[in-house]
Amino acid sequence: MITKADTVAIPLKTERRKEITPVDTLKKFFMWFVIIWFTIFTLMPMIWLVVSSFKTNTELVSSPFSLPTKWQFQNYINAFQVSGIGKMLLNSLIISIIATVLNMMVASMASFSLSRFQFKMRELVFGTIIIGILIPINALMVPYFTLINKLGIYDKHVGLILTYAAIGLPISTYIIRGFMSGLPVELEEAGIIDGCNFYDRFFKIILPLSRTGIVTAATFQFLFSWNEFIYAMLLTSSQNVRTIQVGIRYFSNQFTTDYTSMYAAIVISIVPSILGYILFQEQIISGLTQGAVKG
Amino acid sequence: MKKKLVKMMAITMLAVFTLVGCAGNNATKTDSSATPAKTDTAKKEDAPKVDAAKEYVINFPSIWVGKDSKANMMNTLIEEFNQANAGKIKIVVEEIADYDAYTDKMRTNIAAGTVPDIFTFKHGAQADLYFKSGKLMDLTPYMNEGWKDQFLGDAINAVTFDSKVMAVPYEFGVTPVMYNKALFEKAGVMEFPKNYDEFFAACDKLKAAGITPMSQMTGANAWTSMLWYSQLVHSIGGPDVYKNGFDDPAFVEAARVMQKMFKYTTDDAVGATAAVAGGHFLTGETAMLMNGPWFIGRIKTEGANNMYESVEAAPAPYYAGGKGQPGGYIGFIQADIGVAKQDDPGKEEAVIKFLKYITEPENVKRVSLDSGALFVVKFDLGNEVERLQGQMNAQLNAAPYAIPHFEASVKPGVASEFPQALSGMILGELTPEQFVEQLKAADQM
């Protein structure tokens, strides 16, 4: 049975929905303007890069924003044949993945000790580790080069893996420790009551709960290892070990730069990053946003 | 999930330790391989005799790779050398195309005391640092065996430090004006201008015909514009201008002319890189570019509408009333080859053998003909010489003097300051006097 009150209430509701003021329209317009602007701002360089990678160098300079008159697939062939980017891509994957996992192992263990235990000079140890964030990596070229040479791992995958894992350690420890510090002590106490030893507490309680922080740190570490060039060049001498960043710069010589082939190599180099992002999108975004609060 | 994580960690540890293990094994097996030449193990070698049965592996980090114009013939020469000396000497090339990365790596090598067997470096301030390092081989005894007679004029003196020949001078650079004759003729300019009055008159004609007269740039090291400035400086102040320092009025006057030149260039010149400046010339948008013989290959392959046939080389105009002379050329040693001090006489012999091989006139000729590059080694180009290269050679021979460009004649700090100061002057932020003051300040730092 419909009462009077109901019949009155319904049209009122509908009326309220229709009430769109000019201010609302302006707000919406502004919102979409910002969204579209940022989309264009973010995507345009990528689209430009892809389109430019199919041009000749002359076309690139004469009309940088036009479409190619003839699509130059030769640039991609150059990227693979001249610089041997296929092998370098594989090297980058191997080195970046292992360096990231190694870095996460060490950083998470260090963070566990530095966040869950009280001991003398804990903050000093932590401070000593994270001071590495402030040191520019160029300043460490000579010591790293000497060290890697003395260890006999110059021009070996492992040389780059250890270097990248070490360079990324301060920032990873900083991020993961921030996450671990936020976990309630009661969880570990409950674990101890249930018979967890030191290792169980780390592997079964703290590590799984810090997954978001670890993913955040791992994302940074992977991107650093993937994009790093100075040490990739410094600590290697043969194409069998070199990474994709060296391959990209293979087209830049003393007097000439083959920009379009270089762009083709860059496009190839960003494909794995994009694929990785698509696959781990959820973890990366949640990790980064949580990191923004906790870090 | 937890088990997977633990497993993953275990696998990573295993992989890392396996890789470390492999690396360690390899390091002990190789003689010197591609690792930097002078390590402690090498120093400990107590075999001062030449071992005929041993294969000497010579590490050669090279910039002449990838798309460098000399890469193709250098690679052929090295392959031929390796074949001819199979089992005795092996040259292992470490490919580093990026020049800045190459310089960084060589500096780090020197600082760490692990100098590569053979490497190249720019002549000038950078070379002095290497000469003073005490880590390069003294080539004097080998040069005195007659080897030095193969080199042009003063080249050996240029690499002599403390009475010792510290490097092999190799590539030579000249930077004339390359101009598109077809565009000049279209604008009614039938001959390349001899002096700057004629030059600016020609620029006006080109501009009136809808052609941008010249490529200029202030990005990166402002290469093309730096070369124009170099020409102006010596044309106004004479070939000894750098000895007078920045107080010589030639620097300010040259800056004034540069300011005027930028009125005849493309809109994107401020901030443009060498690729942009060169690209405008190759598309036929600009009629003049100042650059070296290494650019000839690009004109042939990338020049629009078969422009190679229309391109000519000419000495830069002279400045009427200046202390310089007509035809004065920019000429400089572009690359020196440095050699690490060797403890093993067998290896030293092998290194010298290779250096003599790549400086043999016939081999230098092959590289020169293939790449268009010039060298400080005497060789007869004969009739096979490429047209533009031949023009440059003839102009160089006829030149009253050839002096290095600005970048090679000043401190590295001044060379770094030049692009910024030039941009500031072209944008109207600095007067020519302030431009020179800025260079002077960098010189005194």
XYZ file of C-alpha atoms in Angstrom:
740
model
C 0.000 0.000 0.000
C 1.359 3.363 -0.970
C 1.079 6.083 1.598
C 1.062 9.801 0.920
C 4.431 10.194 2.453
C 5.897 7.681 -0.023
C 4.390 9.361 -3.046
C 5.812 12.650 -1.954
C 9.240 11.245 -1.073
C 9.926 9.650 -4.447
C 9.659 12.710 -6.688
C 11.647 14.670 -4.143
C 14.524 12.208 -4.421
C 14.458 12.360 -8.206
C 14.435 16.130 -8.137
C 17.446 16.150 -5.843
C 19.382 13.983 -8.308
C 18.686 16.300 -11.179
C 19.930 19.328 -9.316
C 23.228 19.968 -11.137
C 24.475 23.438 -10.489
C 26.854 25.315 -12.809
C 29.486 24.879 -10.085
C 29.094 21.066 -10.350
C 29.444 21.247 -14.114
C 32.524 23.389 -13.741
C 33.983 20.960 -11.207
C 33.317 18.022 -13.506
C 34.753 19.870 -16.453
C 37.848 20.730 -14.451
C 38.173 17.123 -13.242
C 37.998 15.728 -16.775
C 40.270 18.432 -18.069
C 42.919 17.449 -15.516
C 42.463 13.727 -16.219
C 42.684 14.154 -20.003
C 45.594 16.573 -19.678
C 47.583 14.148 -17.542
C 46.731 11.248 -19.844
C 48.028 13.189 -22.832
C 50.985 14.443 -20.832
C 51.920 10.886 -19.837
C 51.165 9.090 -23.072
C 52.384 11.610 -25.633
C 56.112 11.068 -25.063
C 55.572 7.307 -25.283
C 53.577 7.572 -28.504
C 56.118 10.015 -29.911
C 58.923 7.605 -29.025
C 57.209 4.679 -30.736
C 56.355 6.705 -33.860
C 59.883 8.185 -34.009
C 61.399 4.727 -33.796
C 59.931 4.040 -37.246
C 61.384 7.173 -38.892
C 64.680 7.968 -40.563
C 67.035 10.326 -38.705
C 66.513 12.986 -41.345
C 62.727 12.774 -40.945
C 63.084 12.951 -37.195
C 64.902 16.264 -37.395
C 62.951 17.823 -40.253
C 59.462 16.969 -38.976
C 59.688 15.591 -35.436
C 55.933 15.365 -34.868
C 54.714 13.946 -38.171
C 54.040 10.310 -39.007
C 56.817 8.524 -40.926
C 56.472 8.659 -44.712
C 57.683 5.065 -44.813
C 57.685 2.931 -41.650
C 61.314 1.972 -41.034
C 61.349 -1.508 -39.520
C 65.077 -1.455 -40.287
C 65.592 0.495 -37.024
C 64.374 -2.518 -35.059
C 66.531 -4.847 -37.160
C 69.494 -2.525 -36.381
C 68.670 -2.677 -32.683
C 68.943 -6.447 -32.733
C 71.762 -6.846 -35.266
C 74.120 -3.933 -34.579
C 73.958 -3.871 -30.809
C 72.851 -7.462 -30.196
C 70.086 -6.254 -27.955
C 68.427 -9.684 -27.678
C 71.249 -11.084 -25.560
C 71.446 -7.861 -23.574
C 67.742 -7.986 -22.852
C 68.190 -11.469 -21.431
C 71.192 -10.295 -19.382
C 69.151 -7.414 -18.012
C 66.372 -9.774 -16.999
C 68.746 -12.205 -15.276
C 70.727 -9.489 -13.518
C 67.731 -7.376 -12.478
C 65.688 -10.301 -11.163
C 68.519 -11.914 -9.186
C 69.766 -8.551 -7.875
C 66.236 -7.697 -6.766
C 65.646 -11.022 -5.003
C 69.066 -10.881 -3.348
C 68.514 -7.307 -2.284
C 65.095 -8.171 -0.854
C 66.532 -11.089 1.100
C 69.230 -9.034 2.736
C 67.114 -5.905 3.211
C 64.188 -7.812 4.735
C 66.474 -9.667 7.171
C 68.229 -6.449 8.126
C 64.911 -4.680 8.512
C 63.611 -7.504 10.720
C 66.491 -7.040 13.135
C 66.379 -3.268 12.988
C 62.646 -2.975 13.488
C 61.671 -5.846 15.798
C 64.564 -5.910 18.276
C 65.885 -3.378 20.709
C 69.647 -3.358 20.983
C 72.406 -0.875 21.624
C 73.245 1.462 18.779
C 70.334 0.151 16.723
C 69.622 3.592 15.275
C 73.293 4.154 14.570
C 73.443 0.897 12.564
C 70.271 1.893 10.715
C 71.615 5.390 10.081
C 74.891 3.998 8.786
C 73.027 1.805 6.318
C 70.663 4.452 5.016
C 73.332 7.112 4.669
C 74.099 5.274 1.415
C 70.955 6.869 -0.033
C 72.674 10.235 0.082
C 75.885 9.163 -1.644
C 75.813 9.640 -5.436
C 76.692 6.363 -7.132
C 79.205 8.089 -9.428
C 81.323 8.811 -6.364
C 81.752 5.097 -5.780
C 82.985 4.159 -9.231
C 86.638 3.685 -8.328
C 86.075 1.649 -5.113
C 83.474 -0.609 -6.741
C 85.656 -1.099 -9.807
C 88.670 -2.000 -7.661
C 86.637 -4.311 -5.437
C 85.010 -6.183 -8.306
C 88.405 -6.592 -9.981
C 90.015 -7.938 -6.813
C 87.156 -10.393 -6.373
C 87.794 -11.664 -9.900
C 84.228 -11.024 -10.987
C 84.875 -8.252 -13.508
C 82.863 -8.861 -16.672
C 80.681 -11.468 -14.948
C 76.945 -11.345 -14.319
C 77.579 -11.789 -10.634
C 79.666 -8.602 -10.492
C 76.702 -6.525 -11.570
C 74.252 -8.525 -9.452
C 76.232 -7.947 -6.258
C 76.830 -4.292 -7.081
C 73.180 -3.550 -7.812
C 71.980 -5.492 -4.796
C 74.413 -3.561 -2.601
C 73.675 -0.123 -4.030
C 69.935 -0.634 -3.541
C 70.286 -1.899 0.019
C 69.922 1.457 1.861
C 66.656 2.459 0.193
C 65.192 -1.067 0.428
C 66.059 -1.324 4.129
C 64.548 2.088 4.732
C 61.251 1.145 3.053
C 60.891 -2.372 4.486
C 61.876 -1.347 7.990
C 59.127 1.288 7.868
C 56.562 -1.406 7.115
C 57.863 -3.882 9.667
C 57.923 -1.288 12.435
C 54.189 -0.785 11.951
C 53.293 -4.422 12.668
C 51.900 -5.069 16.189
C 54.256 -6.777 18.649
C 51.338 -8.956 19.805
C 51.503 -10.943 16.584
C 55.015 -12.090 17.358
C 54.156 -12.682 21.009
C 51.289 -14.924 19.922
C 53.708 -16.732 17.646
C 56.179 -17.294 20.487
C 53.373 -18.765 22.639
C 52.531 -21.113 19.753
C 56.150 -22.268 19.622
C 57.649 -20.115 16.859
C 61.402 -19.747 17.016
C 63.414 -16.793 15.659
C 63.299 -18.019 12.048
C 59.612 -18.931 12.187
C 58.760 -15.448 13.415
C 60.604 -13.968 10.479
C 59.498 -16.327 7.727
C 55.980 -17.175 8.943
C 54.801 -13.933 10.542
C 56.751 -10.786 9.715
C 57.835 -11.518 6.141
C 54.352 -12.387 4.795
C 52.813 -9.394 6.551
C 55.444 -7.070 5.070
C 54.682 -8.226 1.537
C 53.384 -4.826 0.453
C 56.516 -3.080 1.655
C 58.724 -5.680 0.030
C 56.886 -5.274 -3.282
C 57.385 -1.506 -3.081
C 61.094 -1.854 -2.388
C 61.419 -4.595 -5.022
C 59.793 -2.356 -7.622
C 62.321 0.383 -6.957
C 65.182 -2.102 -6.906
C 64.133 -3.769 -10.158
C 63.719 -0.452 -11.963
C 67.090 0.740 -10.688
C 68.815 -2.458 -11.840
C 67.022 -2.336 -15.182
C 67.832 1.295 -15.937
C 71.353 1.503 -14.513
C 74.054 2.336 -17.064
C 77.237 3.592 -15.379
C 78.147 0.353 -13.608
C 76.800 -1.792 -16.445
C 79.473 -0.192 -18.604
C 82.157 0.090 -15.945
C 82.092 -3.484 -14.666
C 81.776 -5.320 -17.964
C 83.821 -5.599 -21.111
C 82.058 -8.147 -23.297
C 78.693 -8.080 -25.001
C 77.853 -11.429 -23.371
C 77.423 -9.788 -19.990
C 76.287 -6.276 -20.835
C 72.766 -5.087 -20.189
C 70.159 -3.398 -22.339
C 71.113 0.108 -21.230
C 74.540 -0.383 -22.790
C 72.796 -1.649 -25.929
C 70.686 1.502 -26.132
C 73.763 3.715 -26.056
C 75.447 1.618 -28.701
C 73.949 3.966 -31.292
C 75.514 7.044 -29.794
C 79.036 7.516 -31.125
C 81.589 10.273 -30.759
C 80.398 12.249 -33.762
C 77.064 10.781 -34.730
C 74.001 9.423 -33.022
C 71.551 7.145 -34.780
C 68.567 8.400 -32.814
C 65.882 6.353 -34.510
C 67.665 3.027 -34.004
C 68.294 4.120 -30.431
C 64.580 4.823 -30.001
C 63.806 1.367 -31.372
C 66.136 -0.099 -28.739
C 64.435 2.000 -26.037
C 61.006 0.760 -27.121
C 62.283 -2.822 -26.898
C 63.768 -2.101 -23.467
C 60.551 -0.753 -21.969
C 58.378 -3.664 -23.098
C 59.369 -5.950 -20.162
C 58.762 -3.122 -17.664
C 55.290 -2.531 -19.095
C 54.522 -6.263 -19.078
C 55.749 -6.504 -15.487
C 53.578 -3.597 -14.499
C 50.511 -5.102 -16.169
C 51.096 -8.426 -14.370
C 51.807 -6.966 -10.911
C 49.714 -3.814 -11.231
C 47.661 -4.416 -8.060
C 50.611 -5.133 -5.776
C 52.666 -2.272 -7.145
C 49.905 0.312 -6.752
C 48.886 -0.863 -3.288
C 52.537 -1.025 -2.279
C 53.300 2.441 -3.544
C 50.213 4.040 -1.990
C 50.755 2.347 1.368
C 54.384 3.281 1.151
C 53.307 6.870 0.786
C 51.647 6.714 4.195
C 54.043 4.464 6.070
C 57.383 5.365 4.494
C 53.227 -18.893 -0.394
C 55.688 -18.928 2.503
C 57.280 -22.119 1.222
C 57.562 -20.601 -2.227
C 59.264 -17.532 -0.809
C 61.775 -19.609 1.137
C 62.420 -21.756 -1.932
C 62.932 -18.680 -4.083
C 65.444 -17.280 -1.615
C 67.312 -20.567 -1.489
C 67.451 -20.755 -5.293
C 68.733 -17.189 -5.518
C 71.453 -17.827 -2.961
C 72.444 -20.949 -4.863
C 72.470 -19.086 -8.182
C 74.582 -16.270 -6.776
C 77.122 -18.578 -5.179
C 77.288 -20.689 -8.342
C 77.943 -17.566 -10.382
C 80.603 -16.439 -7.914
C 82.158 -19.866 -8.118
C 82.166 -19.853 -11.923
C 83.660 -16.381 -11.963
C 86.429 -17.374 -9.647
C 87.313 -20.386 -11.755
C 87.353 -18.408 -14.972
C 89.502 -15.734 -13.454
C 92.203 -18.204 -12.614
C 92.098 -19.911 -16.015
C 92.530 -16.875 -18.264
C 95.847 -15.225 -18.897
C 94.677 -11.649 -18.977
C 91.549 -11.985 -21.110
C 89.380 -8.944 -21.393
C 89.901 -7.808 -17.838
C 91.941 -4.664 -17.345
C 95.533 -5.341 -18.109
C 97.436 -4.510 -14.990
C 96.262 -6.434 -11.998
C 98.255 -7.581 -9.020
C 98.478 -11.067 -10.462
C 99.994 -9.610 -13.607
C 102.522 -7.711 -11.522
C 103.555 -10.869 -9.745
C 104.465 -12.557 -13.020
C 108.197 -13.154 -12.802
C 108.884 -14.029 -16.409
C 110.822 -11.154 -17.933
C 111.498 -13.166 -21.086
C 109.466 -13.405 -24.266
C 107.525 -16.642 -24.196
C 107.121 -17.792 -27.797
C 104.556 -20.454 -26.910
C 102.279 -18.069 -25.093
C 99.327 -16.286 -26.661
C 99.264 -12.664 -25.549
C 95.768 -11.325 -25.124
C 95.614 -7.565 -25.581
C 92.655 -5.693 -24.233
C 91.548 -2.790 -26.417
C 88.515 -0.785 -25.256
C 87.495 0.933 -28.479
C 85.186 3.784 -29.448
C 85.540 2.852 -33.102
C 82.639 0.456 -32.947
C 78.926 0.335 -33.716
C 77.949 3.078 -36.131
C 81.241 4.967 -35.949
C 82.544 5.615 -39.461
C 85.850 3.866 -38.678
C 84.222 0.828 -37.076
C 83.955 -1.267 -40.208
C 87.575 -1.036 -41.384
C 89.014 -1.107 -37.851
C 87.181 -4.344 -37.258
C 88.552 -5.776 -40.518
C 92.101 -4.726 -39.643
C 91.875 -6.290 -36.191
C 90.449 -9.524 -37.607
C 93.261 -9.690 -40.149
C 95.852 -9.039 -37.455
C 94.400 -11.724 -35.207
C 94.391 -14.210 -38.082
C 97.980 -13.409 -39.055
C 99.090 -13.811 -35.433
C 96.850 -16.703 -34.475
C 98.111 -18.473 -31.381
C 100.570 -15.670 -30.596
C 98.651 -12.430 -30.186
C 94.952 -11.846 -29.814
C 93.400 -8.391 -29.773
C 90.192 -8.402 -27.740
C 88.064 -5.366 -28.465
C 85.867 -4.030 -25.719
C 83.120 -2.141 -27.508
C 82.169 1.190 -25.920
C 80.265 3.326 -28.394
C 79.205 6.068 -25.997
C 82.105 8.492 -25.797
C 81.296 9.983 -22.392
C 80.956 6.514 -20.887
C 84.265 5.593 -22.509
C 86.005 8.599 -20.974
C 84.521 7.845 -17.540
C 85.636 4.253 -17.726
C 89.175 5.093 -18.811
C 89.499 7.650 -16.001
C 88.272 5.091 -13.491
C 90.711 2.538 -14.897
C 93.609 4.943 -14.459
C 92.489 5.919 -10.954
C 92.111 2.271 -9.954
C 95.509 1.418 -11.422
C 94.127 -1.031 -13.970
C 95.041 0.618 -17.254
C 93.814 -1.190 -20.403
C 96.577 -2.435 -22.697
C 95.533 -0.024 -25.443
C 93.005 2.778 -25.327
C 92.272 6.082 -27.007
C 91.764 9.558 -25.646
C 91.191 13.072 -26.858
C 94.208 15.239 -27.354
C 94.429 18.309 -25.128
C 93.761 18.759 -21.436
C 92.550 15.163 -21.029
C 95.733 13.819 -22.599
C 97.894 15.789 -20.172
C 96.179 14.091 -17.230
C 97.009 10.676 -18.648
C 100.599 11.654 -19.472
C 101.121 12.826 -15.899
C 99.603 9.666 -14.413
C 102.865 7.741 -14.867
C 100.888 4.678 -15.917
C 101.500 4.909 -19.659
C 104.280 3.147 -21.507
C 107.241 5.233 -22.643
C 107.260 4.712 -26.411
C 110.438 6.737 -27.031
C 112.753 3.777 -27.748
C 110.318 2.321 -30.283
C 109.669 5.716 -31.898
C 113.408 6.284 -32.231
C 113.713 3.089 -34.251
C 112.256 5.010 -37.181
C 108.605 4.615 -36.295
C 108.243 8.356 -35.630
C 109.097 9.173 -39.250
C 105.699 7.830 -40.224
C 103.934 10.696 -38.480
C 103.220 14.186 -39.760
C 105.055 17.319 -38.646
C 104.761 18.107 -34.986
C 102.547 15.176 -34.084
C 105.173 13.358 -32.021
C 106.067 16.542 -30.127
C 102.397 16.914 -29.234
C 102.439 13.576 -27.414
C 105.824 14.088 -25.802
C 105.751 14.750 -22.087
C 108.842 15.153 -19.960
C 110.983 14.193 -23.000
C 109.128 10.899 -23.345
C 106.731 9.903 -26.117
C 103.694 8.906 -24.073
C 101.179 8.014 -26.776
C 100.717 7.317 -30.454
C 99.100 10.306 -32.216
C 96.502 8.902 -34.567
C 93.385 10.583 -35.889
C 93.504 14.101 -37.217
C 90.530 16.416 -37.462
C 89.857 19.396 -39.685
C 86.640 21.367 -39.641
C 85.994 23.427 -42.747
C 82.656 24.886 -43.789
C 80.557 22.396 -45.718
C 78.108 24.235 -47.920
C 75.315 23.269 -50.239
C 76.349 24.777 -53.579
C 72.932 24.213 -55.146
C 71.266 26.336 -52.457
C 73.933 29.026 -52.803
C 73.368 29.182 -56.559
C 69.614 29.263 -56.068
C 70.121 32.384 -53.954
C 72.414 33.914 -56.566
C 75.667 33.333 -54.657
C 78.027 31.754 -57.144
C 81.181 31.555 -55.052
C 81.835 30.824 -51.404
C 82.558 34.147 -49.624
C 86.163 34.921 -48.860
C 85.656 37.350 -45.981
C 82.948 38.076 -43.430
C 81.541 41.091 -45.319
C 80.921 38.875 -48.328
C 79.738 36.146 -45.984
C 76.951 38.190 -44.411
C 75.972 39.575 -47.831
C 75.609 35.958 -48.992
C 73.596 35.155 -45.862
C 71.198 38.005 -46.690
C 70.743 36.656 -50.203
C 70.120 33.132 -48.897
C 67.607 34.439 -46.394
C 65.834 36.443 -49.109
C 65.584 33.245 -51.150
C 63.845 31.511 -48.219
C 66.887 29.468 -47.247
C 68.246 29.456 -43.684
C 71.932 30.281 -44.200
C 73.583 28.108 -41.542
C 73.221 25.535 -38.774
C 74.161 26.665 -35.279
C 73.681 25.029 -31.899
C 74.185 25.683 -28.205
C 73.181 22.279 -26.812
C 75.665 19.687 -25.452
C 79.161 21.042 -26.209
C 77.815 23.499 -28.831
C 80.087 21.737 -31.300
C 79.274 23.480 -34.582
C 79.014 26.920 -33.000
C 82.178 26.298 -30.989
C 83.964 25.607 -34.282
C 82.663 28.852 -35.807
C 83.813 30.723 -32.723
C 87.237 29.062 -33.008
C 87.549 30.207 -36.614
C 86.560 33.742 -35.712
C 88.899 33.926 -32.739
C 92.002 32.991 -34.709
C 90.910 34.968 -37.749
C 90.618 38.110 -35.604
C 93.388 37.478 -33.078
C 95.816 35.453 -35.194
C 97.076 31.882 -34.715
C 98.723 32.734 -31.372
C 95.578 34.217 -29.873
C 95.241 31.626 -27.091
C 98.638 32.558 -25.674
C 97.262 36.021 -24.826
C 94.441 34.645 -22.694
C 90.898 35.993 -22.553
C 92.092 39.592 -22.296
C 92.748 39.518 -26.031
C 89.995 41.671 -27.628
C 89.588 38.993 -30.326
C 87.395 36.945 -27.964
C 84.873 39.769 -27.526
C 84.869 40.691 -31.200
C 84.396 37.034 -32.194
C 81.455 36.864 -29.764
C 79.912 39.905 -31.447
C 80.118 38.201 -34.837
C 78.635 35.029 -33.330
C 75.680 37.065 -32.100
C 75.111 38.257 -35.658
C 75.476 34.728 -37.053
C 72.643 33.457 -34.902
C 70.322 35.845 -36.764
C 70.909 33.662 -39.805
C 70.228 30.285 -38.276
C 67.234 28.121 -37.391
C 64.789 29.044 -34.617
C 65.731 25.986 -32.593
C 69.470 26.743 -32.519
C 69.524 27.628 -28.809
C 69.602 24.262 -27.084
C 69.983 22.315 -30.335
C 72.354 19.348 -30.348
C 74.767 18.245 -33.083
C 72.076 15.894 -34.405
C 69.671 18.805 -34.875
C 72.281 21.110 -36.425
C 73.504 18.328 -38.732
C 69.942 17.243 -39.476
C 68.949 20.712 -40.726
C 71.870 20.660 -43.132
C 71.094 17.136 -44.315
C 67.464 18.002 -45.051
C 68.572 21.003 -47.099
C 66.982 23.422 -44.674
C 70.283 25.170 -43.990
C 72.985 25.929 -46.518
C 76.115 25.704 -44.321
C 77.460 23.499 -41.569
C 80.865 23.550 -39.980
C 82.006 20.020 -39.230
C 84.704 17.458 -39.925
C 85.364 14.774 -42.533
C 83.557 12.167 -40.432
C 80.317 13.865 -41.527
C 80.911 13.032 -45.196
C 79.462 9.538 -44.812
C 76.220 10.928 -43.443
C 75.905 13.433 -46.294
C 76.196 10.506 -48.696
C 73.699 8.260 -46.963
C 71.259 10.666 -45.311
C 71.469 13.840 -47.408
C 68.114 14.777 -48.972
C 67.776 14.697 -52.780
C 71.275 13.337 -53.432
C 72.717 16.428 -51.806
C 76.210 14.921 -51.697
C 76.761 16.050 -55.296
C 76.035 19.651 -54.295
C 78.122 19.808 -51.133
C 81.535 21.454 -51.180
C 84.113 22.154 -48.479
C 85.726 25.560 -48.004
C 87.936 27.286 -45.456
C 85.961 29.667 -43.251
C 85.970 33.331 -44.369
C 88.676 35.569 -42.965
C 88.048 38.625 -40.861
C 89.166 41.744 -42.722
C 91.621 43.663 -40.567
C 92.207 40.665 -38.308
C 95.585 39.174 -37.449
C 94.719 35.840 -39.038
C 95.313 34.969 -42.657
C 92.922 33.860 -45.390
C 92.694 30.091 -45.572
C 93.633 29.572 -41.893
C 92.362 26.157 -40.914
C 91.174 24.396 -37.803
C 93.290 21.274 -37.523
C 93.897 19.179 -34.458
C 94.907 15.749 -33.272
C 91.569 14.145 -32.629
C 92.676 10.946 -30.946
C 95.821 9.645 -29.278
C 96.385 5.983 -28.533
C 97.679 5.303 -25.033
C 99.439 2.129 -23.968
C 99.655 0.677 -20.465
C 103.093 0.051 -18.970
C 103.769 -3.669 -19.321
C 105.758 -5.910 -16.977
C 105.937 -8.754 -19.450
C 108.345 -7.906 -22.325
C 106.555 -10.430 -24.542
C 103.302 -8.617 -24.108
C 104.988 -5.255 -24.621
C 106.361 -6.544 -27.903
C 102.917 -7.782 -28.902
C 101.305 -4.419 -28.114
C 103.929 -2.519 -30.106
C 103.505 -4.921 -33.018
C 99.794 -4.168 -33.122
C 100.302 -0.406 -32.843
C 102.807 -0.453 -35.673
C 100.327 -2.488 -37.692
C 97.467 -0.001 -37.330
C 99.774 2.921 -38.063
C 101.176 1.355 -41.232
C 100.493 3.832 -44.066
C 98.648 1.209 -46.119
C 96.326 0.307 -43.241
C 95.727 3.938 -42.322
C 94.854 4.587 -45.948
C 92.277 1.795 -45.848
C 90.596 3.267 -42.769
C 90.757 6.772 -44.229
C 89.217 5.785 -47.546
C 86.501 3.766 -45.875
C 85.552 6.332 -43.251
C 86.542 9.704 -44.618
C 88.616 10.314 -41.490
C 92.067 11.918 -41.623
C 95.167 10.771 -39.760
C 98.497 12.143 -38.613
C 100.214 9.219 -40.289
C 101.796 10.008 -43.640
C 100.149 8.131 -46.470
C 99.366 8.749 -50.101
C 95.652 8.854 -50.793
C 96.385 8.703 -54.536
C 93.501 9.021 -56.952
C 91.160 6.973 -54.816
C 90.495 9.855 -52.459
C 86.901 10.770 -51.828
C 85.960 14.154 -53.369
C 85.217 16.165 -50.205
C 88.070 14.561 -48.314
C 90.372 15.538 -51.195
C 89.145 19.135 -51.006
C 89.816 19.237 -47.263
C 93.287 17.774 -47.739
C 94.145 20.297 -50.425
C 92.847 23.197 -48.325
C 94.785 21.963 -45.313
C 97.983 21.718 -47.359
C 97.442 25.225 -48.723
C 96.573 26.674 -45.304
C 99.063 29.217 -43.893
C 98.515 27.566 -40.497
C 96.274 24.999 -38.837
C 95.452 25.404 -35.160
C 93.281 23.402 -32.759
C 89.734 24.485 -32.066
C 88.630 26.453 -28.996
C 87.600 23.409 -26.925
C 91.031 21.819 -27.338
C 92.842 25.073 -26.607
C 91.234 26.013 -23.300
C 90.805 24.367 -19.900
C 88.048 21.713 -19.655
C 86.106 24.063 -17.337
C 86.039 26.793 -19.990
C 84.913 24.312 -22.643
C 82.051 23.221 -20.351
C 81.070 26.820 -19.709
C 81.033 27.778 -23.387
C 77.575 26.349 -24.319
C 75.849 27.991 -21.336
C 77.554 31.328 -21.907
C 76.749 31.201 -25.616
C 73.076 30.432 -24.918
C 72.989 33.346 -22.488
C 74.462 35.699 -25.051
C 72.147 34.593 -27.861
C 69.103 34.909 -25.592
C 70.175 38.456 -24.770
C 71.007 37.765 -21.140
C 74.695 38.496 -21.658
C 76.570 41.044 -23.726
C 79.602 39.823 -25.714
C 81.783 41.342 -22.980
C 79.887 39.471 -20.255
C 80.088 36.300 -22.336
C 83.876 36.514 -22.353
C 83.903 37.456 -18.658
C 81.989 34.252 -17.933
C 84.576 32.211 -19.847
C 87.350 34.052 -18.064
C 85.797 33.260 -14.674
C 85.691 29.562 -15.609
C 89.320 29.791 -16.669
C 90.367 31.144 -13.297
C 88.578 28.474 -11.289
